[in-house]
Coordinates of C-alpha atoms in Angstrom, one line a residue:
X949 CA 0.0 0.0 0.0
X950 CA 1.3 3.9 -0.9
X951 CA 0.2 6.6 0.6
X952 CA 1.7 10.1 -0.4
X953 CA 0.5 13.5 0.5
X954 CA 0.3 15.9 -2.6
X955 CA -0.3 19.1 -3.4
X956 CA -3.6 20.8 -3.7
X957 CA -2.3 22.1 -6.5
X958 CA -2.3 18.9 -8.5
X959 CA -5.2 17.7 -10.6
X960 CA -4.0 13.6 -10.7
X961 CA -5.7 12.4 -14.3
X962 CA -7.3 8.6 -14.5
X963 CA -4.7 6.4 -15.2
X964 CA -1.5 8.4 -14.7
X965 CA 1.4 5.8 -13.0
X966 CA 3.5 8.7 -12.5
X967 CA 3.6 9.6 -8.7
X968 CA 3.5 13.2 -8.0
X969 CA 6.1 15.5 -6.1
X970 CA 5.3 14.4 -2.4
X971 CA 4.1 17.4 -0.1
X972 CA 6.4 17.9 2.9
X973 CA 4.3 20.0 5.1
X974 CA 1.7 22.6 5.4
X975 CA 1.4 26.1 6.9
X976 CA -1.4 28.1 7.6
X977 CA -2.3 31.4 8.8
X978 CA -5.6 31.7 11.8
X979 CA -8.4 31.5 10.5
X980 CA -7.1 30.0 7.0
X981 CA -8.3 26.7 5.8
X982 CA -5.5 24.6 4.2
X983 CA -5.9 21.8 2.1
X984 CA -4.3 18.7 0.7
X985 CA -4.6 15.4 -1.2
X986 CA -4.1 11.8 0.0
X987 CA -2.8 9.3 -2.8
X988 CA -3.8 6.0 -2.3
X989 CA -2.3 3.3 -4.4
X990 CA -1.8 -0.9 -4.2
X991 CA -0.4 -3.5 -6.1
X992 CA -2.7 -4.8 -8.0
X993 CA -1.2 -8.6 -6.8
X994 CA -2.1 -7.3 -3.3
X995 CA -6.0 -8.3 -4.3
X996 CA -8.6 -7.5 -7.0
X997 CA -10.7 -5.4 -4.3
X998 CA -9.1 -3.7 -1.4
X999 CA -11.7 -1.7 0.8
X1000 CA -9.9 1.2 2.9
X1001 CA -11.5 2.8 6.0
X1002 CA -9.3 6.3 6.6
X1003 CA -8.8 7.9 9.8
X1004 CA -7.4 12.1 9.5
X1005 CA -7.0 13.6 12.7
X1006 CA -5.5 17.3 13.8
X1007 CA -5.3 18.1 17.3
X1008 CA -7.3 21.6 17.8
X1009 CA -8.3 21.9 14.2
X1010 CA -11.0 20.5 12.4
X1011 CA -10.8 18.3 9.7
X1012 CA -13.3 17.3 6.8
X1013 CA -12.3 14.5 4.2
X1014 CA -13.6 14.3 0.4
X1015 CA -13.7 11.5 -1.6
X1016 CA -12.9 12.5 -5.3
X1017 CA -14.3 12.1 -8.4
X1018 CA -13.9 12.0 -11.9
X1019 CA -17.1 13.2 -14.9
X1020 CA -16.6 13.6 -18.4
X1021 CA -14.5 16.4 -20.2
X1022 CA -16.6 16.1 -23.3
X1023 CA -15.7 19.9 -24.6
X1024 CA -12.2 20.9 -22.8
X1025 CA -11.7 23.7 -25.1
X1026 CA -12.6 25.7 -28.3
X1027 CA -9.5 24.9 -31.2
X1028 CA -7.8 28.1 -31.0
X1029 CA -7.6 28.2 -27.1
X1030 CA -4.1 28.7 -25.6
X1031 CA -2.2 28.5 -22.5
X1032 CA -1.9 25.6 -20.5
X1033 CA -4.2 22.7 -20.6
X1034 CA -4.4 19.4 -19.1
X1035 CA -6.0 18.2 -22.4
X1036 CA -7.4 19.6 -25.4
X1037 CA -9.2 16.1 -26.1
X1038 CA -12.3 14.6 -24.2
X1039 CA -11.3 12.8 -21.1
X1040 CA -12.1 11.9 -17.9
X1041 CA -11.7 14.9 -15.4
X1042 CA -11.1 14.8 -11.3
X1043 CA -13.6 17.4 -10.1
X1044 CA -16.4 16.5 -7.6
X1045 CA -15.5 16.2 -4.0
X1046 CA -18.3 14.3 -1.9
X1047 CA -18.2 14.2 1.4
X1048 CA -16.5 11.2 3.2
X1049 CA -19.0 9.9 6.0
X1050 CA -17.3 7.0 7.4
X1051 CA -18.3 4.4 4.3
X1052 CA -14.8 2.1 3.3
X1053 CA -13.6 3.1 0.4
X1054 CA -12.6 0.7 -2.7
X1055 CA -9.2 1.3 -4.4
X1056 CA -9.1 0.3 -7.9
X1057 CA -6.5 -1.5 -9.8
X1058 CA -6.8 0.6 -13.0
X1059 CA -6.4 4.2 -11.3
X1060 CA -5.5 6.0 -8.0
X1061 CA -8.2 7.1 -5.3
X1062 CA -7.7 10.4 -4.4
X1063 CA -8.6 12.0 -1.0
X1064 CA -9.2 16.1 -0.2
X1065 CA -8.4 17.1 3.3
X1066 CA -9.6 20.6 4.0
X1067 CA -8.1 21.8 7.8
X1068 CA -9.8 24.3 9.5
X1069 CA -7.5 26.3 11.7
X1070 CA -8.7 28.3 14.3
X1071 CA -7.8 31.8 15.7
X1072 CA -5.0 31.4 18.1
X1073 CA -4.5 27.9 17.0
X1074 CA -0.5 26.6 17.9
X1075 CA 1.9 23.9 15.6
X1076 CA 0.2 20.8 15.3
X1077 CA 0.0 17.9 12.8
X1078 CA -2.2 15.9 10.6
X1079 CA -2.6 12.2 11.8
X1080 CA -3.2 9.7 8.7
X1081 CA -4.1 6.0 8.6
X1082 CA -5.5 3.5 6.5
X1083 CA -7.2 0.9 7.9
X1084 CA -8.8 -2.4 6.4
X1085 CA -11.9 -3.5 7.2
X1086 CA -11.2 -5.0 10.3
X1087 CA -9.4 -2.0 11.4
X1088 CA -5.8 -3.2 10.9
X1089 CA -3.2 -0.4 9.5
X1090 CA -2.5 -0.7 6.1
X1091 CA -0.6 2.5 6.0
X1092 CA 0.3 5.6 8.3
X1093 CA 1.9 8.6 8.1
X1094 CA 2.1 12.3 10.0
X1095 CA 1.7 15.9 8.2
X1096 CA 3.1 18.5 9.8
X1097 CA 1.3 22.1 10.2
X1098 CA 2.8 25.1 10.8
X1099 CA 0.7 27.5 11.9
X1100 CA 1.5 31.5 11.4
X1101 CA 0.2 33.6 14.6
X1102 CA -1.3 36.1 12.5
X1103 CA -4.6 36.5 11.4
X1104 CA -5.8 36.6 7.2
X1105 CA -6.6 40.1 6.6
X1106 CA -10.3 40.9 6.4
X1107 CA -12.2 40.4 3.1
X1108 CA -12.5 43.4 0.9
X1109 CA -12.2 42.1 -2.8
X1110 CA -16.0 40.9 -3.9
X1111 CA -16.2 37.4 -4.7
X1112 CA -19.5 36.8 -7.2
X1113 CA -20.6 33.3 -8.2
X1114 CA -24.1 33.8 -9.7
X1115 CA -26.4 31.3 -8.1
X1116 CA -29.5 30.5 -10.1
X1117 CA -33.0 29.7 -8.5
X1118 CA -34.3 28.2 -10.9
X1119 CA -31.3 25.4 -11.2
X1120 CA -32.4 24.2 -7.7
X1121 CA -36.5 23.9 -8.1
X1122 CA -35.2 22.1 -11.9
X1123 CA -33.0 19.4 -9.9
X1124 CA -34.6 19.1 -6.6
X1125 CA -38.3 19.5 -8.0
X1126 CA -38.8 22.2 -5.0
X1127 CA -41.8 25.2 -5.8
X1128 CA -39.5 28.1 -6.1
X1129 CA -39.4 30.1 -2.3
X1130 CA -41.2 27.5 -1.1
X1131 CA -39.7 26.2 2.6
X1132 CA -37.8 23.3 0.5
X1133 CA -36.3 25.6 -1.6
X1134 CA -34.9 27.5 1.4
X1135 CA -33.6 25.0 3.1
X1136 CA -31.4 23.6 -0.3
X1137 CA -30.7 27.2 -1.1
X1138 CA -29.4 28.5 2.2
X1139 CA -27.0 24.9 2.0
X1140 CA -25.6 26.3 -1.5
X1141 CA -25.2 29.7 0.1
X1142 CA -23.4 28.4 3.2
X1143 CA -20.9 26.6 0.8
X1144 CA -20.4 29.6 -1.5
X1145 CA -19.9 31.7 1.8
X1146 CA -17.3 28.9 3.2
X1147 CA -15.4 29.0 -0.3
X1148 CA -15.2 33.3 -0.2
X1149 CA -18.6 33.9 -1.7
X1150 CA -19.5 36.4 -0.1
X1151 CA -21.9 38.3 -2.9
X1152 CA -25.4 37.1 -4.3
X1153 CA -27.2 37.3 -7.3
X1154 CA -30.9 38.2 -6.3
X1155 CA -33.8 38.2 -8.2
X1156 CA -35.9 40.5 -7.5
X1157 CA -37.2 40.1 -10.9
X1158 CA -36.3 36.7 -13.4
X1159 CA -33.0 37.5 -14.3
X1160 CA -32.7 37.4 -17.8
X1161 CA -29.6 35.7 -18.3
X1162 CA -28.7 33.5 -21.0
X1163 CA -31.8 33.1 -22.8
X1164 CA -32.2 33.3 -26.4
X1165 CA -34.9 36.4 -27.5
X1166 CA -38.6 35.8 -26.4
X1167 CA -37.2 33.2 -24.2
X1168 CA -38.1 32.6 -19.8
X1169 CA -36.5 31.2 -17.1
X1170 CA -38.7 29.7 -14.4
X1171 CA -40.4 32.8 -12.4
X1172 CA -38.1 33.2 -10.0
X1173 CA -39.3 37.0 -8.9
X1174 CA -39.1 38.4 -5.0
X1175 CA -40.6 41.2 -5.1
X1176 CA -44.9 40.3 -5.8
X1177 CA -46.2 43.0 -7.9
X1178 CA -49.9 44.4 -8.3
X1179 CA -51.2 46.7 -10.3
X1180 CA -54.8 48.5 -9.2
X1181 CA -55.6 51.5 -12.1
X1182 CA -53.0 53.5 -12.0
X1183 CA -51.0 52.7 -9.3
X1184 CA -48.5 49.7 -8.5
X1185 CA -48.4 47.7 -5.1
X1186 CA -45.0 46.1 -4.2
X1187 CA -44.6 43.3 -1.4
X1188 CA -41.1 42.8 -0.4
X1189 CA -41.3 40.1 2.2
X1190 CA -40.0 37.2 0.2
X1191 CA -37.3 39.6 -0.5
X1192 CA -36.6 40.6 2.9
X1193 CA -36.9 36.4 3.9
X1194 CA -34.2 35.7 1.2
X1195 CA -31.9 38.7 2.4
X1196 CA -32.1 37.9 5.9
X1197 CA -31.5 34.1 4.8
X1198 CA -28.5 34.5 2.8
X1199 CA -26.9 36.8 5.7
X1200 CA -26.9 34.3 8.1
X1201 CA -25.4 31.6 5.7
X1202 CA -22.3 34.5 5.6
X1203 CA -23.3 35.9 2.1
X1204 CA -22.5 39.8 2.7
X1205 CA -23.7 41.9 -0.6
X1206 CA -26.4 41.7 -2.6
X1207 CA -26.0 41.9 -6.6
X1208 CA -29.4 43.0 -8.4
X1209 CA -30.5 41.2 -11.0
X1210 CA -30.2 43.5 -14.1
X1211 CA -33.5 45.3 -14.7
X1212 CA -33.0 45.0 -18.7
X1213 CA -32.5 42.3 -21.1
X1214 CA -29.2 40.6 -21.7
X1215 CA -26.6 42.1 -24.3
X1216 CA -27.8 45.4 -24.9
X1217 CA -30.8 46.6 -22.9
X1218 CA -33.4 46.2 -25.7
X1219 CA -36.3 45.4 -23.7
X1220 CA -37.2 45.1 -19.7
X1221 CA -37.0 41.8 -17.8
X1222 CA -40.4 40.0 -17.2
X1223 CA -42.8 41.8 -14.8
X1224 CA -45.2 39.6 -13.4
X1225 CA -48.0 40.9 -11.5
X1226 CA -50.4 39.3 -9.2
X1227 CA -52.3 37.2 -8.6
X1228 CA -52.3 36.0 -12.0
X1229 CA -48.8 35.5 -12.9
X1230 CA -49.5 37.9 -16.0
X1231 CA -46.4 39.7 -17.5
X1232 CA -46.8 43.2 -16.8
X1233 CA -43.6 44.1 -19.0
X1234 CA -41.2 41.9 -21.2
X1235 CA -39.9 41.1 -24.1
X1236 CA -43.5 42.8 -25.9
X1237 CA -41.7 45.8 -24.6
X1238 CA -39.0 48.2 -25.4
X1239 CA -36.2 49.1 -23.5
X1240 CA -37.5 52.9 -23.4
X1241 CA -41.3 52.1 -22.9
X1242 CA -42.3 55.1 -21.0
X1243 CA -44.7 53.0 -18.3
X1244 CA -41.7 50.7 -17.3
X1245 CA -40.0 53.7 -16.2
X1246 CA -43.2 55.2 -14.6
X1247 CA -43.1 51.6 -13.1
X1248 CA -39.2 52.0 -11.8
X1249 CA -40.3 55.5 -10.6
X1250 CA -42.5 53.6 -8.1
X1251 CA -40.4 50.5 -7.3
X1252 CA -37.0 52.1 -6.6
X1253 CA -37.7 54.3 -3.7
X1254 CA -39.2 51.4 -1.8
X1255 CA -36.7 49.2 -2.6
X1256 CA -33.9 51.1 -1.4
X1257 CA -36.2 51.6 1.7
X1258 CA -36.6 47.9 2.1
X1259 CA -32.5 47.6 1.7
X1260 CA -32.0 50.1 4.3
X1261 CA -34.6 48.6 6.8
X1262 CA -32.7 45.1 6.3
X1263 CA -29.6 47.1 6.9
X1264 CA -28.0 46.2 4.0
X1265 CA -28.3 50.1 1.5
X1266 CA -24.5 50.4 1.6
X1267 CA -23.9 46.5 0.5
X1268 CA -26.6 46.8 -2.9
X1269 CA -25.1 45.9 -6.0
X1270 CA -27.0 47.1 -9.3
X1271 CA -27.1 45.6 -13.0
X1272 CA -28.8 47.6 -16.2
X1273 CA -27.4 45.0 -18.7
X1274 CA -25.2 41.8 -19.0
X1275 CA -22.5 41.8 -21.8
X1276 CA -24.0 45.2 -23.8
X1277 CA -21.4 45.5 -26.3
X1278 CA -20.3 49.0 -28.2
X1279 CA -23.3 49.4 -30.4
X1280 CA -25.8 49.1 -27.2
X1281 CA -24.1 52.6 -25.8
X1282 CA -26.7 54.7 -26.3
X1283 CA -29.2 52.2 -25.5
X1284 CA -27.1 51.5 -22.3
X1285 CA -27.4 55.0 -21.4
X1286 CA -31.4 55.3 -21.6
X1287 CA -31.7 52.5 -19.5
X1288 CA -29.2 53.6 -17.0
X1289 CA -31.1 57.1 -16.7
X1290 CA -34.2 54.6 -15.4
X1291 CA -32.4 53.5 -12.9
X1292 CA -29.6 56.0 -11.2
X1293 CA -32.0 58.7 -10.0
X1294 CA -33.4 56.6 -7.5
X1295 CA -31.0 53.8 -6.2
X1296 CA -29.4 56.7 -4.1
X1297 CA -25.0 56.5 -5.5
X1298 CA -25.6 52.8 -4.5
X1299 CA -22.9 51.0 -7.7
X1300 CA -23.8 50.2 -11.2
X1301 CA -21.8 47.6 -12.2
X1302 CA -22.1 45.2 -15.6
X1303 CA -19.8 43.1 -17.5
X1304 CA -18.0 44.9 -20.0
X1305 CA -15.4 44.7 -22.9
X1306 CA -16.0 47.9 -24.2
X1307 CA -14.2 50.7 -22.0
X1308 CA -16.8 53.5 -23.6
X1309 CA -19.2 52.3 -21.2
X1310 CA -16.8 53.4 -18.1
X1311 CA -15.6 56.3 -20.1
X1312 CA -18.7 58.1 -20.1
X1313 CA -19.4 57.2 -16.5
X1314 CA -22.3 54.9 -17.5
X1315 CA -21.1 52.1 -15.0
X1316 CA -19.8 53.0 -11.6
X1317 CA -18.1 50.0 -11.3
X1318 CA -17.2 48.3 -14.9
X1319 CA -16.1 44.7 -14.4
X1320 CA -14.2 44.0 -17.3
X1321 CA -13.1 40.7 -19.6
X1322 CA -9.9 39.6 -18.5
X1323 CA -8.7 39.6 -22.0
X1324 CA -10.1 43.3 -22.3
X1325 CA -8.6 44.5 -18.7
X1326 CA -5.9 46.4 -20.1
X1327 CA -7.3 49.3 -20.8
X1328 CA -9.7 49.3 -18.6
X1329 CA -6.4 49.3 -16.1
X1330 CA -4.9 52.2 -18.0
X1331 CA -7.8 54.8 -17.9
X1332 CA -8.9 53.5 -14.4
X1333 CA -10.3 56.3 -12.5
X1334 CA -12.4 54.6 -9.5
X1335 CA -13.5 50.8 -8.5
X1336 CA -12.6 47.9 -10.9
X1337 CA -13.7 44.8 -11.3
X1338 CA -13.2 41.7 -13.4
X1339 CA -14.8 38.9 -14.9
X1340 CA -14.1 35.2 -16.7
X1341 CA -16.6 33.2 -18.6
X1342 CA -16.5 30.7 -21.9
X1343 CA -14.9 33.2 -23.7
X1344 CA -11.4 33.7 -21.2
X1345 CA -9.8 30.7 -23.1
X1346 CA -6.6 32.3 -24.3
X1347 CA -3.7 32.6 -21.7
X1348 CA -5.8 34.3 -19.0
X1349 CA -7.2 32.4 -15.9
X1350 CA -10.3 30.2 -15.6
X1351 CA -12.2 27.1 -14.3
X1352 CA -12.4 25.1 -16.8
X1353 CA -12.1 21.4 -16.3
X1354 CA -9.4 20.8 -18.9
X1355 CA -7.1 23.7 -17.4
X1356 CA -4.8 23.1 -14.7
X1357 CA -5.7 24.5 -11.1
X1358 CA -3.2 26.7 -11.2
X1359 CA -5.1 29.0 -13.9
X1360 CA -7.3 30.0 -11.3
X1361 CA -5.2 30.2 -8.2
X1362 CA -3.5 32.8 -9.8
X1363 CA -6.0 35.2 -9.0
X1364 CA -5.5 35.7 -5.8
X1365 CA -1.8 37.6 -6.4
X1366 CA -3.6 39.3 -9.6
X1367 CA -6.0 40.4 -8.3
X1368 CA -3.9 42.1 -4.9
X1369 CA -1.7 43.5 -7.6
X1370 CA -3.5 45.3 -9.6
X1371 CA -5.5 46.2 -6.5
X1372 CA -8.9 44.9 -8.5
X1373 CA -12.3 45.7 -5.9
X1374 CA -14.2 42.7 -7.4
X1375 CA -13.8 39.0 -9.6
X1376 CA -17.0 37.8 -11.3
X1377 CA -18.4 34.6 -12.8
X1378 CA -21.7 33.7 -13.9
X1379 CA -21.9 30.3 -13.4
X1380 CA -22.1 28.8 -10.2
X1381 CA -24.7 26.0 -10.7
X1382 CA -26.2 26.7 -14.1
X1383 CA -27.5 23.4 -15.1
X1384 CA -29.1 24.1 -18.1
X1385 CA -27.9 23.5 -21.6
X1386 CA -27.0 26.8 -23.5
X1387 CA -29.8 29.7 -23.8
X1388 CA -31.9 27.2 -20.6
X1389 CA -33.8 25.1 -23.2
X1390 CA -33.3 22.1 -21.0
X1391 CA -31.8 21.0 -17.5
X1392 CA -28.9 18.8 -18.0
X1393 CA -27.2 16.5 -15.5
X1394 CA -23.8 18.1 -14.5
X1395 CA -22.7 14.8 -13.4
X1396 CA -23.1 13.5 -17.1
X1397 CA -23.2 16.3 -19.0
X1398 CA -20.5 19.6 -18.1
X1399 CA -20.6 21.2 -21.5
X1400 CA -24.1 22.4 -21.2
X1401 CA -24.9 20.4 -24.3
X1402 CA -21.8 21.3 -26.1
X1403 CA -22.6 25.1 -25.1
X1404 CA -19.8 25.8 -23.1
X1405 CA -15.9 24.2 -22.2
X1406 CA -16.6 21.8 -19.5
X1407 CA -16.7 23.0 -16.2
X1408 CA -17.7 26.8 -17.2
X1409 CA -21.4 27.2 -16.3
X1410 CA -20.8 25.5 -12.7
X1411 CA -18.6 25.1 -9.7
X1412 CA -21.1 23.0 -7.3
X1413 CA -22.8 19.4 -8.2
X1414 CA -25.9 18.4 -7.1
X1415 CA -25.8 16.4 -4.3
X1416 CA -28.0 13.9 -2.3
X1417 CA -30.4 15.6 -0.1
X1418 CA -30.3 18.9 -1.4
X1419 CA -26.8 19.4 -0.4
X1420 CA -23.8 21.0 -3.1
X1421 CA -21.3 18.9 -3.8
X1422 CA -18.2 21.0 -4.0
X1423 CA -15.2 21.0 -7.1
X1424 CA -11.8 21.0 -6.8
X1425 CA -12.1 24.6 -9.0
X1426 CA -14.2 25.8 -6.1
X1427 CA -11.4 24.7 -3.4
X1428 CA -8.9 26.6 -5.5
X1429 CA -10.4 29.2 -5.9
X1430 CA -11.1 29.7 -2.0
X1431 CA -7.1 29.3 -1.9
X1432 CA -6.8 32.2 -4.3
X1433 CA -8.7 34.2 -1.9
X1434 CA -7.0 33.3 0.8
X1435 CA -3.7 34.1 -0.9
X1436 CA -5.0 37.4 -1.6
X1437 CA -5.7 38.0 1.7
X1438 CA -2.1 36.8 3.4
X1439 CA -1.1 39.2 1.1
X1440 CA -3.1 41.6 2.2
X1441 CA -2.4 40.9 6.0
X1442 CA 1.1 41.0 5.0
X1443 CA 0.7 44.3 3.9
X1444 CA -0.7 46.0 6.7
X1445 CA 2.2 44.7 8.8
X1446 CA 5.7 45.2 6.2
X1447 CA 4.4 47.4 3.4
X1448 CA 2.7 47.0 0.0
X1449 CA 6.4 46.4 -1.3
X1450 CA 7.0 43.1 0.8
X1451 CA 3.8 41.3 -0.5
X1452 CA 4.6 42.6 -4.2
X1453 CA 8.2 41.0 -3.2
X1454 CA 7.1 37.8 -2.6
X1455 CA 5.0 37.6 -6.1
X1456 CA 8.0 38.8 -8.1
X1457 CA 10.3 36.9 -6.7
X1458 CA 8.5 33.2 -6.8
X1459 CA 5.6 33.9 -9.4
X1460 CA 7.4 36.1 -11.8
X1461 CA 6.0 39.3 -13.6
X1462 CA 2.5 38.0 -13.6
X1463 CA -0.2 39.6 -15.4
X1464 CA -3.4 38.5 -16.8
X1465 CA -1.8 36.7 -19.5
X1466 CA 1.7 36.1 -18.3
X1467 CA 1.6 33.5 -15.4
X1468 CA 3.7 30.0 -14.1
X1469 CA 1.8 27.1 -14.2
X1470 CA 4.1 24.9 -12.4
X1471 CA 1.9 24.5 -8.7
X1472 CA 5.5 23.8 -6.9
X1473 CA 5.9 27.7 -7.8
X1474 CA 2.7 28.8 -5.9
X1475 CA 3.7 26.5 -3.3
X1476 CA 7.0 28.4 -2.8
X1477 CA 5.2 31.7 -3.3
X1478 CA 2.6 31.0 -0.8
X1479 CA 5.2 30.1 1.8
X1480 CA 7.3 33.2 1.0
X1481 CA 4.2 35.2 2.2
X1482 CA 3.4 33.2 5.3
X1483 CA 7.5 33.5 6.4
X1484 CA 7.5 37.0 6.1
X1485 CA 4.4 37.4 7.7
X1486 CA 6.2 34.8 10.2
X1487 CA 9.2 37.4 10.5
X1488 CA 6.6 40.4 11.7
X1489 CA 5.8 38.3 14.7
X1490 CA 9.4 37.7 16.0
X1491 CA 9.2 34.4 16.0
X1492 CA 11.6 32.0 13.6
X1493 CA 11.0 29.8 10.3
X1494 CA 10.7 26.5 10.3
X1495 CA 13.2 25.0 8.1

């Protein structure tokens, strides 16, 4: 029997003989949760079925074991893609990390099993160690070995980049067959939220009307709207309670800031989201509408105010997020601009932010906070005058980072030192359990199907599998990207105690010259980066490195 500790870092594919570099130890700051994997591999003249019980213990820490898994790669990227891949043909992919409960676990002859150890270490936590054994079934050590953790009496710095994962209603009522805001729903949603918030979610996409997001023209998602409309003559009566039950919700799951569903259709603001009104369910404005429709601003005249006075009794006006549009592009400027004038008077200097590529839209002021392509962040970074965001979707396939399945981890753990170095207020992605193919013509199966039915590269319109019970199923892409926060914060903490200059130090001297297209992908280097930091950091409390 082998047993080897690896890296987080590195995504082991199906079949691969080769062992990888062997992790000597970890390190962790309080508060920081630090991960690694568990290699398990026999002879195959040992037996034909070999059944493993594992025991991972860490005094005055806790500890919480994954099983991983592998799903299909069926689209790992489009032909003229670039930077590093894993694979550019279909494959097999490790992803899905379900939680270990105690079961015995089968190795196989024909591949490795793989084990995730997240460790949770506390505030004013002291050097410990991670305890591993394998047992068989009877409880007899196969294998055993110790982990030391070094744990760095300092704090990570407080969270003050946003962190968006758009979460989608509708997904959960599809897979779970829950009414949506019905108690069911709640209770899967708020487990989704509590694993976004655990993984540095900390901002949520609300409805408070049926997003219109990634639909083909004239097309619906499932009505998915908090605030319950009615019009009597003239006039228009707004309930916010199911908005105030979903706010108050999310908060105590650890979500933070609330993004607004954009009031205007998808690429371009050509027509207002769907409006239903009560008690029918009939659309009071859509897609029969234009953008500019005089009575759906008469009809934001009237909504806004009370909205912002709903926000403010929940206590949450300073942590409101607005959208106009999703993805307008340079022709939908002046378009852009109508809409925004429907909106800004009234949602008192709270942020307008949308996904851009175009920097007109945040020359002209139209956005207060543009979040830009990756691949378009240049000169966004060059005229910057204010707040800056970013974003990554199917498109970021050339050089810059992402979650696909195919890439390598590093390509998104990277973005913790980008984003600290360019000093960037927010990072962005749409999909964090879109389970529908392309446009949401049909729900698909993540577990079968990751490509959204050949819509997207694997891995791109979700971070989270269903699981049993109504409980997510994290990804290794969602673990790393957690650790890209958490970089960003050491950094950060670093800061505050030697200087900007010390933190930029450590990412020049062990990552390189990094920018959005210009970054190692070898995870030994983010390994050595990451312990650069937590020395230094080490250094500012007089006490000495462990060598």
């Amino acid at each position: 029997m082998k047993l080897l500790f690896i890296s987080p870092l590195e995504k082991h594919l199906p079949g691969t003989q080769k062992s990888p570099t062997a992790l000597a130890g970890l390190q962790a700051l309080w508060g920081e949760t630090v991960s690694f994997q568990i290699l398990c591999r026999f002879d195959p003249e040992e037996a034909d079925r070999l059944y493993i019980l594992p025991q991972v213990t860490c005094p005055g820490c806790r500890v919480q074991v994954f099983r991983q898994e592998v799903v299909p790669c069926t689209f790992p990227c489009a032909p003229n893609a670039s930077g590093a891949y894993l694979t550019r043909k279909p494959a097999l992919m490790p992803d899905p990390l379900l939680p270990w409960n105690g079961e015995l676990l089968r190795l196989r002859a024909d591949r490795d099993r793989l084990l995730w150890v997240d460790v949770q270490v506390p505030y004013g936590a002291a050097d410990t160690a991670v305890e591993v054994a394998l047992l068989d079934r009877s409880g007899h050590p196969l294998a055993r070995q110790t982990l030391p953790l070094q744990v760095v009496p300092v704090a990570l710095a407080e969270q003050t980049t946003r962190h968006s994962q758009w979460f989608y209603a509708d997904c959960l009522c599809q897979r779970y067959g829950c009414g949506m805001f019905s108690e069911e729903f709640y209770r899967i949603a708020a487990a989704y939220w509590r694993c976004a918030a655990e993984h540095g979610v900390d901002t949520l996409l609300t409805p408070v009307f049926t997003p219109s997001l990634d639909v083909e023209p004239g097309g619906q998602r499932m009505r998915g709207q908090l605030v319950r409309v009615e019009r009597r003559g003239d006039d228009y009566i707004f309930d916010f309670a199911e908005l105030e039950r979903w706010v108050r919700t999310a908060r105590d799951c650890g979500i933070g800031w609330f993004e607004i569903a954009p009031f205007f259709t998808q690429w371009g603001a050509k027509h207002p989201v769907t409006v239903y009104a009560e008690p029918d369910g009939t659309p009071l404005f859509g897609w029969q509408n234009p953008a500019d429709d005089p009575e759906y601003g008469r009809f934001l005249a009237a909504l806004l105010p009370r909205l912002m006075d709903c926000f403010t009794a929940l206590g949450v006006r300073d942590r409101v997020l607005f959208h106009i549009s999703d993805e307008p592009s340079g022709e939908n400027l002046e378009a852009y601009r109508r809409a925004r004038a429907k909106i800004e008077p009234w949602v008192g200097g709270s942020p307008i932010l949308d996904a851009l590529s175009d920097p007109a839209f945040a020359r002209e002021g139209l956005v207060t906070v543009p979040v830009a392509a990756e691949d378009y962040l240049a000169p966004f970074l060059r005229r910057r005058t204010g707040p800056l965001w970013t974003y990554s979707c199917c498109c970021q396939d050339k050089k810059v980072p992402n979650v696909f399945l195919s890439m390598p981890l590093t390509r998104a753990r990277v973005l913790g030192a980008l984003l600290y170095k360019e000093q960037l207020d927010g990072y962005l992605r749409w999909g964090y359990n879109f389970w529908f193919s392309q446009f949401s013509l049909r729900p698909i199966d993540p577990w079968q199907n990751t490509d959204a039915d050949g819509g997207f590269p694997s891995g791109d319109a979700f971070l989270v599998y269903p699981g049993q019970g109504g409980e997510p199923v994290p990804s290794l892409r969602l673990k790393t990207l957690r650790d890209a926060w958490q970089d960003l914060r050491a950094l950060q903490a670093l800061e505050q105690r030697a200087g900007r200059a010390a933190a930029l130090d450590c990412i020049r001297q062990h990552l390189g010259p990094v920018s959005f297209t210009r970054y190692p992908a070898d995870p030994a280097r983010y390994q050595a980066f990451r312990q650069a930091v937590n020395d230094r950091l080490l250094q500012t409390t007089g006490k000495q490195e462990q060598v």
